[in-house]
Each structure stands twice: as structure tokens, then as C-alpha cells.
Amino acid sequence: SRDCSLVDAELDHGTSELSMESSRHLDECERCRRLYAWFRQTPAVAEAPPHISASVLRNLPQSIQPVSPRRSTPAIASQLVGLFVLVAILPAILIGLAGLRQMSLLQLITMSIVLVGGLTALALSLGWQSAPGGLQRFSLTAAVGIAALAFLLCSALPFPWHTPEPFYERGWLCLKHGLGLALVSALVFWLLLRRGAPMGRGFGTALGAVSGLAGITMLQLTCDRQEGEHLLFWHGGVLVVATVCGLLIGKLFPRFSAKSA
């Protein structure tokens, strides 16, 4: 009825004292009297025994540990770039810069723009993922796609296309060395980023891509086979394999973690 609806509305607003009209209605309506009686009841609060409360208060301060503040996205990206230079360029210097001597000035500038641009995009993506809920200026798909497409175009345009012999033997050697460095790079980068973001599909993909880019960088500096098909198939294969492996690990890791928990 209308009077019941009036009582319901006043109780919904948390009114402890009903209006005169609603109070008169309580004398006539058993349903509203029971509802109002339930509303006025004070819920019982269960109190813990004194010895448990004392134990909690005694142990709580000891369990509180200081937490270091999260680094900013530019700081994370800068540290990642520094590690990238360390793990990709330092081994190349130790091995020998045969690839650097083989490239012309145009090839060197073009490849440098591609590698630096891809590294910047992926480092920012990993930095954004390390801040849960943070704004991402561009998607991970765009970062990986642009890096792969830029390397494809760079391999196809400024570098000559002719297949030297042996194509597969030398190519397999580059792929193996590039993936080996990518694996080492992934472990190093993960140690830097592990506190910021949990391993997942997006994080694993970005980590694999930037590790593959480190392998490509080392190969570009050390490999004396600077032909388009060799770069595209074998050097580019490092980026593809590392990215796919990162995607699969990031996708499967939460499932294994949930089963072991």
C-alpha cells in the first residue's frame, strides 16, 4: 500500500524516527512493525578474547616492513635502456665489430633509428605496465608491431639482396647466438622489472620483444653478412622467436603459479 511504501522509503534513507503518518501506520500494519523493529535492533559485535587482541597488538608492529616507493616510468625506462646497452653492445665490442665496418653510413643511420626507436617504445611500454592502472600512451601491440615493421622495412630497403653461400649454416649460427643473448637479456631485464608488474601475457610479450631486440643489436654490430635476406630471415627471426616465447611464457606462467599455490 501507499503507507507501506512511505515506511519503506523512510527506512531506506536511514531515518531512525519515523514521521507521524508512518508511526500511525505501524499501529495498523504487522508487516511494517516487524520491519521497523528489525531496523531498530543494534547488531551484536563479536569481540575477540583479550589474549588474542593483546597478541595481535604485540605482533603487528613487528610484521610491518618499510616499502620503497615505486620508481617513475621515465626512471624505469632509463634503467632498462642502460641495461640494454650493457648486455647488447658490450658483448659486441668484445666479439668484434665486423658488422659495423660492413655497413654504409646510410645503413648505419637507418638501422640505428630503427633499433633506438623500438627500444624506446618497448621500454616505455614496460615502464607503464609496472604502474598498475597507469595511463599507456600507446598499446603494446603498437609498440611491438612498429618495431617489427620498421626492422622489416630497414632490412628490405637500404641493404643489398643477394644470397651468399652458405645461407643456412651462417644464418643458423646468427639465430643461435642472437637467441642466446636474448635469453640472458630477458633474465637481466626481469630482475629489474619483477617488483613492478606480475608476469602476464602483455608483460611477457614486451619482455621477449625487448630481449629479442638486444639480440638483433648484437648481431648487427658483429655479423659481417649485411644482406637483406640474411637480416630479415635470421636476425629478424631472433625478434620473432623471442617475442613469441615471451608471449607463451607470460600466458602460461599465471596458470602454473595458481596450480602450485
Tab-separated table of C-alpha atoms in Angstrom:
chain	number	residue	atom	x	y	z
A	1	SER	CA	0.000	0.000	0.000
A	2	ARG	CA	0.938	3.675	-0.141
A	3	ASP	CA	1.620	3.843	3.627
A	4	CYS	CA	3.859	0.764	3.462
A	5	SER	CA	5.802	2.363	0.623
A	6	LEU	CA	6.204	5.504	2.750
A	7	VAL	CA	7.651	3.479	5.638
A	8	ASP	CA	9.996	1.631	3.247
A	9	ALA	CA	11.248	4.913	1.768
A	10	GLU	CA	11.972	6.419	5.201
A	11	LEU	CA	13.841	3.305	6.328
A	12	ASP	CA	15.823	3.231	3.064
A	13	HIS	CA	17.064	6.744	3.874
A	14	GLY	CA	18.222	5.558	7.286
A	15	THR	CA	15.626	7.500	9.244
A	16	SER	CA	15.579	6.276	12.849
A	17	GLU	CA	12.487	8.313	13.834
A	18	LEU	CA	9.522	7.885	11.527
A	19	SER	CA	7.132	10.638	10.550
A	20	MET	CA	3.774	10.958	12.320
A	21	GLU	CA	1.951	9.449	9.376
A	22	SER	CA	4.276	6.425	9.275
A	23	SER	CA	4.060	5.990	13.036
A	24	ARG	CA	0.268	5.820	12.854
A	25	HIS	CA	0.581	3.245	10.100
A	26	LEU	CA	2.676	0.972	12.347
A	27	ASP	CA	-0.346	0.536	14.660
A	28	GLU	CA	-2.295	-0.939	11.780
A	29	CYS	CA	0.343	-2.951	9.837
A	30	GLU	CA	2.041	-6.030	11.330
A	31	ARG	CA	4.468	-6.239	8.423
A	32	CYS	CA	5.788	-2.695	8.912
A	33	ARG	CA	6.009	-3.142	12.707
A	34	ARG	CA	8.270	-6.159	12.281
A	35	LEU	CA	10.362	-4.375	9.654
A	36	TYR	CA	10.798	-1.317	11.874
A	37	ALA	CA	11.665	-3.489	14.894
A	38	TRP	CA	14.359	-5.266	12.883
A	39	PHE	CA	15.676	-1.899	11.677
A	40	ARG	CA	15.992	-0.577	15.223
A	41	GLN	CA	17.899	-3.587	16.505
A	42	THR	CA	21.578	-2.955	17.204
A	43	PRO	CA	23.718	-5.670	15.583
A	44	ALA	CA	25.786	-7.638	18.029
A	45	VAL	CA	29.520	-7.055	17.718
A	46	ALA	CA	31.666	-10.074	18.410
A	47	GLU	CA	34.693	-9.194	20.485
A	48	ALA	CA	37.884	-11.198	20.363
A	49	PRO	CA	39.185	-12.670	23.621
A	50	PRO	CA	41.620	-10.334	25.425
A	51	HIS	CA	44.642	-12.608	24.966
A	52	ILE	CA	44.091	-12.703	21.168
A	53	SER	CA	43.757	-8.918	20.963
A	54	ALA	CA	46.933	-8.477	23.006
A	55	SER	CA	48.818	-10.930	20.770
A	56	VAL	CA	47.734	-9.094	17.608
A	57	LEU	CA	48.723	-5.702	19.010
A	58	ARG	CA	52.095	-7.090	20.095
A	59	ASN	CA	52.974	-8.791	16.793
A	60	LEU	CA	51.509	-6.279	14.367
A	61	PRO	CA	54.299	-3.666	14.601
A	62	GLN	CA	56.930	-6.364	14.062
A	63	SER	CA	55.279	-7.505	10.814
A	64	ILE	CA	55.240	-4.027	9.259
A	65	GLN	CA	58.141	-3.582	6.857
A	66	PRO	CA	59.092	-0.362	5.057
A	67	VAL	CA	58.283	-0.342	1.363
A	68	SER	CA	60.415	1.576	-1.100
A	69	PRO	CA	58.458	3.930	-3.364
A	70	ARG	CA	57.771	2.850	-6.925
A	71	ARG	CA	60.096	4.325	-9.496
A	72	SER	CA	58.641	6.617	-12.115
A	73	THR	CA	58.093	5.417	-15.680
A	74	PRO	CA	60.973	7.538	-17.088
A	75	ALA	CA	63.295	6.152	-14.402
A	76	ILE	CA	62.330	2.541	-15.206
A	77	ALA	CA	62.706	3.138	-18.947
A	78	SER	CA	66.110	4.816	-18.457
A	79	GLN	CA	67.393	1.952	-16.329
A	80	LEU	CA	66.155	-0.543	-18.909
A	81	VAL	CA	67.954	1.330	-21.693
A	82	GLY	CA	71.156	1.341	-19.630
A	83	LEU	CA	70.956	-2.418	-19.110
A	84	PHE	CA	70.174	-2.868	-22.804
A	85	VAL	CA	73.377	-1.080	-23.759
A	86	LEU	CA	75.311	-3.176	-21.258
A	87	VAL	CA	74.023	-6.595	-22.358
A	88	ALA	CA	73.846	-5.904	-26.110
A	89	ILE	CA	76.721	-3.603	-27.008
A	90	LEU	CA	79.409	-4.686	-24.528
A	91	PRO	CA	79.455	-8.309	-25.823
A	92	ALA	CA	79.568	-6.959	-29.388
A	93	ILE	CA	82.666	-4.922	-28.569
A	94	LEU	CA	84.326	-7.986	-27.060
A	95	ILE	CA	83.433	-10.179	-30.053
A	96	GLY	CA	84.406	-7.628	-32.693
A	97	LEU	CA	82.529	-5.015	-34.707
A	98	ALA	CA	82.682	-6.715	-38.111
A	99	GLY	CA	79.081	-5.786	-38.881
A	100	LEU	CA	79.659	-2.146	-38.057
A	101	ARG	CA	82.510	-1.993	-40.551
A	102	GLN	CA	80.379	-3.633	-43.264
A	103	MET	CA	77.517	-1.114	-43.083
A	104	SER	CA	77.485	2.094	-45.071
A	105	LEU	CA	76.661	5.395	-43.386
A	106	LEU	CA	73.054	5.265	-44.669
A	107	GLN	CA	72.610	1.685	-43.479
A	108	LEU	CA	74.085	2.518	-40.071
A	109	ILE	CA	71.866	5.567	-39.572
A	110	THR	CA	68.723	3.744	-40.719
A	111	MET	CA	69.335	0.684	-38.541
A	112	SER	CA	70.239	2.845	-35.546
A	113	ILE	CA	66.959	4.778	-35.846
A	114	VAL	CA	65.004	1.519	-36.028
A	115	LEU	CA	66.733	-0.081	-33.029
A	116	VAL	CA	66.639	3.032	-30.863
A	117	GLY	CA	63.002	3.702	-31.742
A	118	GLY	CA	61.971	0.122	-30.992
A	119	LEU	CA	63.894	0.123	-27.718
A	120	THR	CA	62.295	3.397	-26.622
A	121	ALA	CA	58.761	2.200	-27.387
A	122	LEU	CA	59.224	-1.134	-25.615
A	123	ALA	CA	60.991	0.401	-22.611
A	124	LEU	CA	58.123	2.858	-22.138
A	125	SER	CA	55.579	0.053	-22.505
A	126	LEU	CA	57.307	-1.974	-19.780
A	127	GLY	CA	57.536	1.129	-17.597
A	128	TRP	CA	53.809	1.779	-17.970
A	129	GLN	CA	52.983	-1.851	-17.188
A	130	SER	CA	54.998	-1.532	-13.985
A	131	ALA	CA	52.468	1.070	-12.775
A	132	PRO	CA	49.138	-0.772	-12.331
A	133	GLY	CA	46.290	1.356	-13.628
A	134	GLY	CA	48.651	3.893	-15.174
A	135	LEU	CA	47.937	5.637	-18.462
A	136	GLN	CA	49.523	3.972	-21.511
A	137	ARG	CA	50.097	6.437	-24.336
A	138	PHE	CA	50.150	3.666	-26.934
A	139	SER	CA	49.333	-0.028	-26.808
A	140	LEU	CA	51.787	-2.897	-26.520
A	141	THR	CA	50.587	-4.215	-29.878
A	142	ALA	CA	51.532	-0.918	-31.490
A	143	ALA	CA	54.984	-0.936	-29.865
A	144	VAL	CA	55.823	-4.490	-30.972
A	145	GLY	CA	54.220	-4.057	-34.392
A	146	ILE	CA	56.041	-0.817	-35.160
A	147	ALA	CA	59.391	-2.274	-34.065
A	148	ALA	CA	58.912	-5.382	-36.242
A	149	LEU	CA	57.635	-3.438	-39.260
A	150	ALA	CA	60.454	-0.894	-39.007
A	151	PHE	CA	63.064	-3.671	-38.962
A	152	LEU	CA	61.360	-5.326	-41.937
A	153	LEU	CA	61.494	-2.135	-43.983
A	154	CYS	CA	65.030	-1.368	-42.880
A	155	SER	CA	66.200	-4.828	-43.956
A	156	ALA	CA	64.389	-4.635	-47.284
A	157	LEU	CA	65.379	-1.149	-48.468
A	158	PRO	CA	68.921	0.046	-47.719
A	159	PHE	CA	70.621	-3.372	-47.685
A	160	PRO	CA	71.508	-5.346	-50.857
A	161	TRP	CA	69.638	-8.548	-51.685
A	162	HIS	CA	71.787	-11.450	-52.815
A	163	THR	CA	72.116	-14.794	-51.060
A	164	PRO	CA	75.695	-15.769	-50.278
A	165	GLU	CA	76.687	-19.324	-49.570
A	166	PRO	CA	76.276	-20.970	-47.173
A	167	PHE	CA	72.995	-19.228	-46.337
A	168	TYR	CA	71.614	-21.674	-43.781
A	169	GLU	CA	74.823	-22.512	-41.945
A	170	ARG	CA	75.734	-18.886	-41.277
A	171	GLY	CA	72.135	-17.966	-40.642
A	172	TRP	CA	71.607	-20.706	-38.066
A	173	LEU	CA	74.747	-19.532	-36.255
A	174	CYS	CA	73.388	-15.975	-36.066
A	175	LEU	CA	69.984	-17.183	-34.891
A	176	LYS	CA	71.534	-19.324	-32.166
A	177	HIS	CA	73.816	-16.568	-30.885
A	178	GLY	CA	71.061	-13.964	-31.055
A	179	LEU	CA	68.620	-16.116	-29.096
A	180	GLY	CA	71.290	-16.924	-26.529
A	181	LEU	CA	71.866	-13.248	-25.867
A	182	ALA	CA	68.098	-12.663	-25.845
A	183	LEU	CA	67.719	-15.255	-23.089
A	184	VAL	CA	70.416	-13.630	-20.974
A	185	SER	CA	68.886	-10.206	-21.607
A	186	ALA	CA	65.422	-11.410	-20.582
A	187	LEU	CA	66.761	-12.631	-17.231
A	188	VAL	CA	68.579	-9.355	-16.609
A	189	PHE	CA	65.578	-7.212	-17.593
A	190	TRP	CA	63.238	-9.346	-15.478
A	191	LEU	CA	65.415	-8.837	-12.406
A	192	LEU	CA	64.990	-5.084	-12.906
A	193	LEU	CA	61.238	-5.153	-13.545
A	194	ARG	CA	59.975	-8.060	-11.419
A	195	ARG	CA	58.829	-5.859	-8.494
A	196	GLY	CA	56.748	-3.596	-10.690
A	197	ALA	CA	54.461	-5.927	-12.622
A	198	PRO	CA	53.405	-9.593	-12.376
A	199	MET	CA	54.309	-11.940	-15.178
A	200	GLY	CA	51.426	-11.972	-17.642
A	201	ARG	CA	50.775	-12.098	-21.361
A	202	GLY	CA	51.421	-8.400	-22.002
A	203	PHE	CA	54.455	-8.177	-19.747
A	204	GLY	CA	55.935	-11.388	-21.178
A	205	THR	CA	55.422	-10.207	-24.758
A	206	ALA	CA	57.128	-6.863	-24.143
A	207	LEU	CA	59.957	-8.533	-22.225
A	208	GLY	CA	60.507	-11.042	-25.025
A	209	ALA	CA	60.431	-8.329	-27.691
A	210	VAL	CA	62.960	-6.061	-25.991
A	211	SER	CA	65.207	-9.079	-25.322
A	212	GLY	CA	64.988	-10.071	-28.990
A	213	LEU	CA	65.886	-6.500	-29.918
A	214	ALA	CA	69.010	-6.836	-27.780
A	215	GLY	CA	69.960	-9.963	-29.713
A	216	ILE	CA	69.437	-8.154	-33.026
A	217	THR	CA	71.564	-5.227	-31.879
A	218	MET	CA	74.462	-7.513	-31.011
A	219	LEU	CA	74.165	-9.316	-34.355
A	220	GLN	CA	74.054	-6.085	-36.360
A	221	LEU	CA	77.321	-4.989	-34.805
A	222	THR	CA	79.156	-8.311	-35.095
A	223	CYS	CA	77.788	-10.071	-38.215
A	224	ASP	CA	79.618	-9.438	-41.487
A	225	ARG	CA	76.637	-10.724	-43.528
A	226	GLN	CA	74.789	-7.466	-44.088
A	227	GLU	CA	72.455	-8.660	-46.849
A	228	GLY	CA	68.717	-8.041	-46.804
A	229	GLU	CA	67.571	-11.662	-46.839
A	230	HIS	CA	70.040	-12.655	-44.123
A	231	LEU	CA	68.985	-9.769	-41.876
A	232	LEU	CA	65.286	-10.305	-42.469
A	233	PHE	CA	65.203	-14.075	-42.014
A	234	TRP	CA	67.870	-14.782	-39.389
A	235	HIS	CA	68.310	-11.539	-37.461
A	236	GLY	CA	64.590	-10.802	-37.648
A	237	GLY	CA	63.937	-14.385	-36.579
A	238	VAL	CA	65.526	-13.583	-33.223
A	239	LEU	CA	62.897	-10.900	-32.604
A	240	VAL	CA	60.041	-13.149	-33.719
A	241	VAL	CA	61.091	-16.194	-31.668
A	242	ALA	CA	61.887	-14.160	-28.555
A	243	THR	CA	58.569	-12.294	-28.727
A	244	VAL	CA	56.529	-15.472	-29.221
A	245	CYS	CA	58.368	-17.217	-26.374
A	246	GLY	CA	57.715	-14.238	-24.112
A	247	LEU	CA	54.028	-14.306	-25.056
A	248	LEU	CA	53.721	-18.027	-24.294
A	249	ILE	CA	55.605	-17.800	-21.001
A	250	GLY	CA	53.537	-14.815	-19.915
A	251	LYS	CA	50.333	-16.649	-20.825
A	252	LEU	CA	51.230	-19.933	-19.107
A	253	PHE	CA	53.060	-18.602	-16.048
A	254	PRO	CA	49.925	-17.484	-14.098
A	255	ARG	CA	48.350	-20.925	-14.619
A	256	PHE	CA	51.352	-22.762	-13.195
A	257	SER	CA	51.564	-20.282	-10.328
A	258	ALA	CA	47.890	-20.816	-9.491
A	259	LYS	CA	48.287	-24.617	-9.510
A	260	SER	CA	51.372	-24.535	-7.265
A	261	ALA	CA	49.801	-22.098	-4.797
